[in-house]
Short mmCIF file of C-alpha atoms in Angstrom, two decimals:
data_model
loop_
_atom_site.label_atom_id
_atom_site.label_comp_id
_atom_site.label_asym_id
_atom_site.label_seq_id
_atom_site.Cartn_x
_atom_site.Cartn_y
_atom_site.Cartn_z
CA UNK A 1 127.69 224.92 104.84
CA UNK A 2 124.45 227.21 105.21
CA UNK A 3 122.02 227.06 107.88
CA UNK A 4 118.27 226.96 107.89
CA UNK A 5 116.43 229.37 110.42
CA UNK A 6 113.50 227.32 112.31
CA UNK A 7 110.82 229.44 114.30
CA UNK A 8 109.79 227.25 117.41
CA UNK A 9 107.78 229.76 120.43
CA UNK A 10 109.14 232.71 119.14
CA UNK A 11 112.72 231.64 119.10
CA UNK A 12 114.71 231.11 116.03
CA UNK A 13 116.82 227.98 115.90
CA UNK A 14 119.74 227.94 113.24
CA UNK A 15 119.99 223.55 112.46
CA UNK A 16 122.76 223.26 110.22
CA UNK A 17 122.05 222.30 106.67
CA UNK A 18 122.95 218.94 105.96
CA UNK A 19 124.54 217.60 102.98
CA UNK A 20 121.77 214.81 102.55
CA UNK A 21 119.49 218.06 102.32
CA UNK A 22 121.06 218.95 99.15
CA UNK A 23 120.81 216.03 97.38
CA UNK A 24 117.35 216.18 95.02
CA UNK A 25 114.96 213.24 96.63
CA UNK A 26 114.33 211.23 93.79
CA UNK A 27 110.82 211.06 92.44
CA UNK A 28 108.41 207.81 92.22
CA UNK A 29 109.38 207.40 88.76
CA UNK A 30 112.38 206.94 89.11
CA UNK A 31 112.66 204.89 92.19
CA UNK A 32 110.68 202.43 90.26
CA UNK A 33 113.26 202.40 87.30
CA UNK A 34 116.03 201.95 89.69
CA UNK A 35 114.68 199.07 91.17
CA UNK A 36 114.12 197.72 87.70
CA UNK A 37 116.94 197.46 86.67
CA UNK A 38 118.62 196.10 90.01
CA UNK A 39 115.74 193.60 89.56
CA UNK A 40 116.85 192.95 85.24
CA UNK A 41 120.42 192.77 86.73
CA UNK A 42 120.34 189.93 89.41
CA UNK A 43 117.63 188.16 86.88
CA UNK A 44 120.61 188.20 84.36
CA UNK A 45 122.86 186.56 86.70
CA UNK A 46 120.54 184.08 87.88
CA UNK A 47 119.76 183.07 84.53
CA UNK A 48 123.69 183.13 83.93
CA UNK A 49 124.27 180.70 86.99
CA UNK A 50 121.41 178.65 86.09
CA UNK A 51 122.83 177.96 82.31
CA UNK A 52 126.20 177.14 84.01
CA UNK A 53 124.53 174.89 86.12
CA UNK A 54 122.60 173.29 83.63
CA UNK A 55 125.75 172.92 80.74
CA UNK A 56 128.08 171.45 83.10
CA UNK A 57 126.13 169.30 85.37
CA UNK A 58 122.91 168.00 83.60
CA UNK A 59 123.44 168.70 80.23
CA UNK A 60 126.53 166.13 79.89
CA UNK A 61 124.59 162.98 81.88
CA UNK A 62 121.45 163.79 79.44
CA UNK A 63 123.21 164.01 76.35
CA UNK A 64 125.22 160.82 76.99
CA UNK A 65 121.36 158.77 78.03
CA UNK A 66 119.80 159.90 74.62
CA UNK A 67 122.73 159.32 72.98
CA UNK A 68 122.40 155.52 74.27
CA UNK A 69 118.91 155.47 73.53
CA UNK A 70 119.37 156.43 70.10
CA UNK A 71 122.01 153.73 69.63
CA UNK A 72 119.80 151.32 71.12
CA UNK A 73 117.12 152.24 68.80
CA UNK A 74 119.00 152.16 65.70
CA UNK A 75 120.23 148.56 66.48
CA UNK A 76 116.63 147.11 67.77
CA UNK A 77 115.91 149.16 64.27
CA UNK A 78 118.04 146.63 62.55
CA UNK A 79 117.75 143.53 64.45
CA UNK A 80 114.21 142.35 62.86
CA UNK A 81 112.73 142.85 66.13
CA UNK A 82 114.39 140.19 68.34
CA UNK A 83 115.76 143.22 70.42
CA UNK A 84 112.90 145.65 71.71
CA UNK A 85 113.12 149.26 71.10
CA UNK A 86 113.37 151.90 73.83
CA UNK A 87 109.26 152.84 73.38
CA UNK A 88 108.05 149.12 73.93
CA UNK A 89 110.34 148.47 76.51
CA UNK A 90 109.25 151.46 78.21
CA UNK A 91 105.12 150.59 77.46
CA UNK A 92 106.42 146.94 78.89
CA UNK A 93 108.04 148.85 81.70
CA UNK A 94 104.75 151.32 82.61
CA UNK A 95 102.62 148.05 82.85
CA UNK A 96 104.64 146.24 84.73
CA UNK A 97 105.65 148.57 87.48
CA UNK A 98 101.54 149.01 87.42
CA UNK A 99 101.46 145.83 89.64
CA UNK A 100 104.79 145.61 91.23
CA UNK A 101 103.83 143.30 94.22
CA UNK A 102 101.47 140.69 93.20
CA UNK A 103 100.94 136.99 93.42
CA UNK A 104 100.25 134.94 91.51
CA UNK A 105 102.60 131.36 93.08
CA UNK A 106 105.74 130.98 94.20
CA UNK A 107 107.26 130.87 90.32
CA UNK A 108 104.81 134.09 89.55
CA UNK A 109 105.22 137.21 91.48
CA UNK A 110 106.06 141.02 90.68
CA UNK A 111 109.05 142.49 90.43
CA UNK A 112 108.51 144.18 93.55
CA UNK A 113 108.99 141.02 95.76
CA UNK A 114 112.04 139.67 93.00
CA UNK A 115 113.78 142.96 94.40
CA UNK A 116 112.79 142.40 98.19
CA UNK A 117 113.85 138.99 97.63
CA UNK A 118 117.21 139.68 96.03
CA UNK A 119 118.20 143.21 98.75
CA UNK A 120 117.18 140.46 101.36
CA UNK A 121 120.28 137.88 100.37
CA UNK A 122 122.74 140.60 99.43
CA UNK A 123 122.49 142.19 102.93
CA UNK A 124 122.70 139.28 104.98
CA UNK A 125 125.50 137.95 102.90
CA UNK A 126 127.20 141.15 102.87
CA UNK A 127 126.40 141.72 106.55
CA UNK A 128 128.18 138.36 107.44
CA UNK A 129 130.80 139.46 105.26
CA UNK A 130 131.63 142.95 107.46
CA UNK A 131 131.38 141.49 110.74
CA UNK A 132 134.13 139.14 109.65
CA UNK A 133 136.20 140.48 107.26
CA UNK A 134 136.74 144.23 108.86
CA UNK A 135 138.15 143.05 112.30
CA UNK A 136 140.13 140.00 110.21
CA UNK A 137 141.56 143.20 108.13
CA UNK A 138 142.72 144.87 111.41
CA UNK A 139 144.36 142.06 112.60
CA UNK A 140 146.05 141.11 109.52
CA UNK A 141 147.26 144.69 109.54
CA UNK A 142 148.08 144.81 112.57
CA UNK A 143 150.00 141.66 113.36
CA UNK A 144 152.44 140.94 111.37
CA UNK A 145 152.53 136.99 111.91
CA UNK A 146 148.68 137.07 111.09
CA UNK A 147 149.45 139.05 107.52
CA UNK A 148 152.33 136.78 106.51
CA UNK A 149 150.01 133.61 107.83
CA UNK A 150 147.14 135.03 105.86
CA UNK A 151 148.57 136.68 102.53
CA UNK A 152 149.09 133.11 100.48
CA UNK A 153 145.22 132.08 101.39
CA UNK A 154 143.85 135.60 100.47
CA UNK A 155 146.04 134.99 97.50
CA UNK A 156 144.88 131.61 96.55
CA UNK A 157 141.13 132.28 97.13
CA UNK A 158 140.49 135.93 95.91
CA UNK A 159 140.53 135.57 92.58
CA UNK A 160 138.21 132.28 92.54
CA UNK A 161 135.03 133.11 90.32
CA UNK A 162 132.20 133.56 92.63
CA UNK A 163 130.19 131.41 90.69
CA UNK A 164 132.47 128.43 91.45
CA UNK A 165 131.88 128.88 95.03
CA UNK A 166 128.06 127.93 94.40
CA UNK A 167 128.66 124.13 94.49
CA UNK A 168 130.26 124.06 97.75
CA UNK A 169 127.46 125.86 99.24
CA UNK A 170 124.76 123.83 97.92
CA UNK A 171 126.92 120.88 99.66
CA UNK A 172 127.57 122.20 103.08
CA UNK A 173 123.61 124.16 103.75
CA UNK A 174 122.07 121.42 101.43
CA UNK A 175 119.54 124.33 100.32
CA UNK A 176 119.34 127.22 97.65
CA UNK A 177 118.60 130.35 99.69
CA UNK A 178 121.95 130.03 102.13
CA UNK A 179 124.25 128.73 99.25
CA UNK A 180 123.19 131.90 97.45
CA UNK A 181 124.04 134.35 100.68
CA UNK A 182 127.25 131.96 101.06
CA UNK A 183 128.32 133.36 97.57
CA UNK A 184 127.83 136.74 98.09
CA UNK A 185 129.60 136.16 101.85
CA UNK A 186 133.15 134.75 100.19
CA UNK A 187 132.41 137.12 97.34
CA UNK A 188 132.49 140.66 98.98
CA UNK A 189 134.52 139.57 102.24
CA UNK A 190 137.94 140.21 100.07
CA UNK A 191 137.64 144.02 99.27
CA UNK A 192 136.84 144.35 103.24
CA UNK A 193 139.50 142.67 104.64
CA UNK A 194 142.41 144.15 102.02
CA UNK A 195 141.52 147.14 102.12
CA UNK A 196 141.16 147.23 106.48
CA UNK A 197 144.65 145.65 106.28
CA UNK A 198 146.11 147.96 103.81
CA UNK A 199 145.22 151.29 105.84
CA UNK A 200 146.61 149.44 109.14
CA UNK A 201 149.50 148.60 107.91
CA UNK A 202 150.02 152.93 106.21
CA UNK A 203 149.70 154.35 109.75
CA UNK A 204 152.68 155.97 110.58
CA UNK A 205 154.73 154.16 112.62
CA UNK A 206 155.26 157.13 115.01
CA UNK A 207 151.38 157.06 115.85
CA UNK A 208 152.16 153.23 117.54
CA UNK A 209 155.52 154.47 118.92
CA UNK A 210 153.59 157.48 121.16
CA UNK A 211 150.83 154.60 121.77
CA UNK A 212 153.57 152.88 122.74
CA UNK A 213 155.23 154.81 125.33
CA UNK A 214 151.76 155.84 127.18
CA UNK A 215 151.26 151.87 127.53
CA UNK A 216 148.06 152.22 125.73
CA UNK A 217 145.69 148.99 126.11
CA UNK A 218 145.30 147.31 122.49
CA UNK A 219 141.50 148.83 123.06
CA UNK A 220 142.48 152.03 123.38
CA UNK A 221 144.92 151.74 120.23
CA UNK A 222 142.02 150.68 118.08
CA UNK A 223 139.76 153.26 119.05
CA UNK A 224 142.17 156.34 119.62
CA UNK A 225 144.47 155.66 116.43
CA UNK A 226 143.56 152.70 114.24
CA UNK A 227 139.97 153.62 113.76
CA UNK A 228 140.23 157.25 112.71
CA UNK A 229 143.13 156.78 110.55
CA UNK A 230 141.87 153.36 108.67
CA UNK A 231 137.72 154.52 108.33
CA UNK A 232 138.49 156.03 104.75
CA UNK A 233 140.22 152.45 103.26
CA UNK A 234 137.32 150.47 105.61
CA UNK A 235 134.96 152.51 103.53
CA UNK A 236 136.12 152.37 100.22
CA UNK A 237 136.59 148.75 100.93
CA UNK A 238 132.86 148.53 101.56
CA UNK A 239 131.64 150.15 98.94
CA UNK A 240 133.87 147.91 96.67
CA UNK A 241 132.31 144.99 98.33
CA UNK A 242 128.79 145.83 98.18
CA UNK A 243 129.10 146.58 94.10
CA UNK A 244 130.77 143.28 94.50
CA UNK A 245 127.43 141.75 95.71
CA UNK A 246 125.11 142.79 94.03
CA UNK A 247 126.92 141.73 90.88
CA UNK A 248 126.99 137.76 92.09
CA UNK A 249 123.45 138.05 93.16
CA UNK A 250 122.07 137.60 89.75
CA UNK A 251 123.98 134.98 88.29
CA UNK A 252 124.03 132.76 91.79
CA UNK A 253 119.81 133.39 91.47
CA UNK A 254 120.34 132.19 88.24
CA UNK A 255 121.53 129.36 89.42
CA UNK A 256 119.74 128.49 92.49
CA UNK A 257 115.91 129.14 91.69
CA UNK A 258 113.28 130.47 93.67
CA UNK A 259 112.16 134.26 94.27
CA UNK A 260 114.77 137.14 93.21
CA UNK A 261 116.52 138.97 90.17
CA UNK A 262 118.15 136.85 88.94
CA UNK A 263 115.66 133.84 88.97
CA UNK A 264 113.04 136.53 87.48
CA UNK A 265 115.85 137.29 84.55
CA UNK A 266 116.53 133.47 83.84
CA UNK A 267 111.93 132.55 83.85
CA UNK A 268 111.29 135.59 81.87
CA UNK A 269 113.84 134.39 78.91
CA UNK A 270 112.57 130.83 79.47
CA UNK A 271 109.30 133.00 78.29
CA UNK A 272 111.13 134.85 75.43
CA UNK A 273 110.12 138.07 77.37
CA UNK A 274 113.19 140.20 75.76
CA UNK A 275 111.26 143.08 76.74
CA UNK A 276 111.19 142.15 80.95
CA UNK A 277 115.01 141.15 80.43
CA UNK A 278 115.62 144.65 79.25
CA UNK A 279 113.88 145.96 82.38
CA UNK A 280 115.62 143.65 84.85
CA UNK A 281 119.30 144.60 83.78
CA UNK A 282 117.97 148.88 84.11
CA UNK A 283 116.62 147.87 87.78
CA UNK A 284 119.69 146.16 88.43
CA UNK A 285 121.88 149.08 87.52
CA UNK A 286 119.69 151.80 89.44
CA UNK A 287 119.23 149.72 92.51
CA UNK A 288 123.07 148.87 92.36
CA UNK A 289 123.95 152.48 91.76
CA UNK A 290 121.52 153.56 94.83
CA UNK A 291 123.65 151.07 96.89
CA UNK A 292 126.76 152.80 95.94
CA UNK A 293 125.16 156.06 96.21
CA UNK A 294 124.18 155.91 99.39
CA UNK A 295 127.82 154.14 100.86
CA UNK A 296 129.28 156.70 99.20
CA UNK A 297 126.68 160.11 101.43
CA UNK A 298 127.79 157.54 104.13
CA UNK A 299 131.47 157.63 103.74
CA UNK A 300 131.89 161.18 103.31
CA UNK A 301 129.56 162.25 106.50
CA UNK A 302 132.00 159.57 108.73
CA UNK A 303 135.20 160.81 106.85
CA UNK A 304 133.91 164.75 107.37
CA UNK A 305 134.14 165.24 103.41
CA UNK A 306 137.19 163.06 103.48
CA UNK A 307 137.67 161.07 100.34
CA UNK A 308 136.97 157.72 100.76
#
């Protein structure tokens, strides 16, 4: 290594010369084409990650929906035009979401207050339903007298058509709106309380044998060990239940009249309205989906990421 005589008041100081010394300095020029190309390079891999992204998340969901909409236009194509086409139902669609909340009667309002209407019934109904049928699924789980009492009724009843549970609510509340929340109640209770019982009764039996020998209260067993071991079967019991409702709101509407879905679906073929049909069963699929959707955000942020 060489040294490089400085001159400072008449005295000559020898600083070593550095290694970074000897490297050239690199002009403007070429700076500039350096950073070019670090610039082309991460722009290749962003496009790269971007075209990943786009093959193997959107690209499958978007080629399956115009797929369907092709299908469905081929066969409104062929059906003499008793079954819309995906461009008028979508004009029909534009104008009617225009307007969604007016009022016009009680038998003539937008679809905005038919959807109101409808969320209104399915969450009290399903409400009702998880008050009761989560603490009856810990119990059954957790007493074994209760779950052998219990298993030939949830046997007997469960796989009654919901529909069939109409009458009998029309008899006892003598009135349309609470028979209709009745039906979604006994509809959606049965994925609540099975599935509560069912993660109960997997807890390992060493869990209630340490619970056991600390005399824990039957408070302090639900809290310290039930809870956190059953919340991923609670939760996929709820989600179950609230697809569950949503499903029997439509045809108990049907049924029962009034302001909702289902009523809307049942007066607008009364009116040969194919077209608002069309729309009703796509809003009952999104807002159903949404439901699901969101259980499902709600589920993992209780579970930490857990699958439930």
């Amino acid at each position: 290594m060489s040294s490089i005589p400085l001159r400072k008041d008449n005295v000559v100081i020898m600083k070593p010369k550095t290694e970074q010394a000897d490297k050239p300095v690199a002009t403007a020029p070429e700076r500039l084409a350096a950073e070019r190309d670090v610039n082309l390079e991460n722009g290749r891999k962003r496009y790269a990650a971007g075209l990943e992204f786009f093959f193997k998340t959107l690209f499958p969901p978007l080629f399956g929906l115009a797929l369907f909409t092709l299908v469905w236009a081929l066969v409104a194509q062929t059906s003499d035009g008793r079954l819309p086409g995906p461009v008028k139902t979508w004009d029909s669609a534009v104008e009617l979401f225009s307007d969604p909340f007016y009022r016009n009667g009680p038998n003539d309002q937008g679809i905005g207050w038919n959807i109101l209407n409808s969320l209104e019934r399915v969450g009290i109904g399903f409400g009702l339903a998880a008050l009761v049928g989560i603490p009856l699924g810990f119990m059954i789980g957790r007493f074994e007298f209760l779950s052998r009492m219990c298993a030939p009724i949830i046997g007997l009843l469960r796989p009654v058509s919901p529909l069939a549970w109409l009458p009998i609510g029309l008899l006892v509340f003598n009135a349309a709106h609470p028979a209709a929340i009745w039906v979604i109640f006994i509809s959606s209770i049965w994925p609540m309380i099975i599935n509560t019982a069912v993660g109960v009764s997997r807890i390992p039996q060493d869990y209630m044998n340490v619970a056991r020998v600390l005399n824990l209260s039957e408070w302090k067993i639900f809290t310290k060990i039930l809870l956190p071991a059953v919340l991923p079967y609670m939760l996929t019991g709820v989600r179950l239940s609230i697809g569950v409702a949503w499903l029997v709101i439509v045809a108990a509407e049907m049924l029962t009249g009034g302001v909702g879905i289902g009523f809307w679906v049942w007066d607008e073929w009364n009116n040969l309205n194919v077209e608002h049909i069309l729309i009703a069963i796509f809003v009952v699929g999104i807002v159903g989906l949404a439901l699901e959707q969101a259980l499902i955000v709600l589920a993992r942020r209780l579970t930490h990421g857990a699958e439930a």
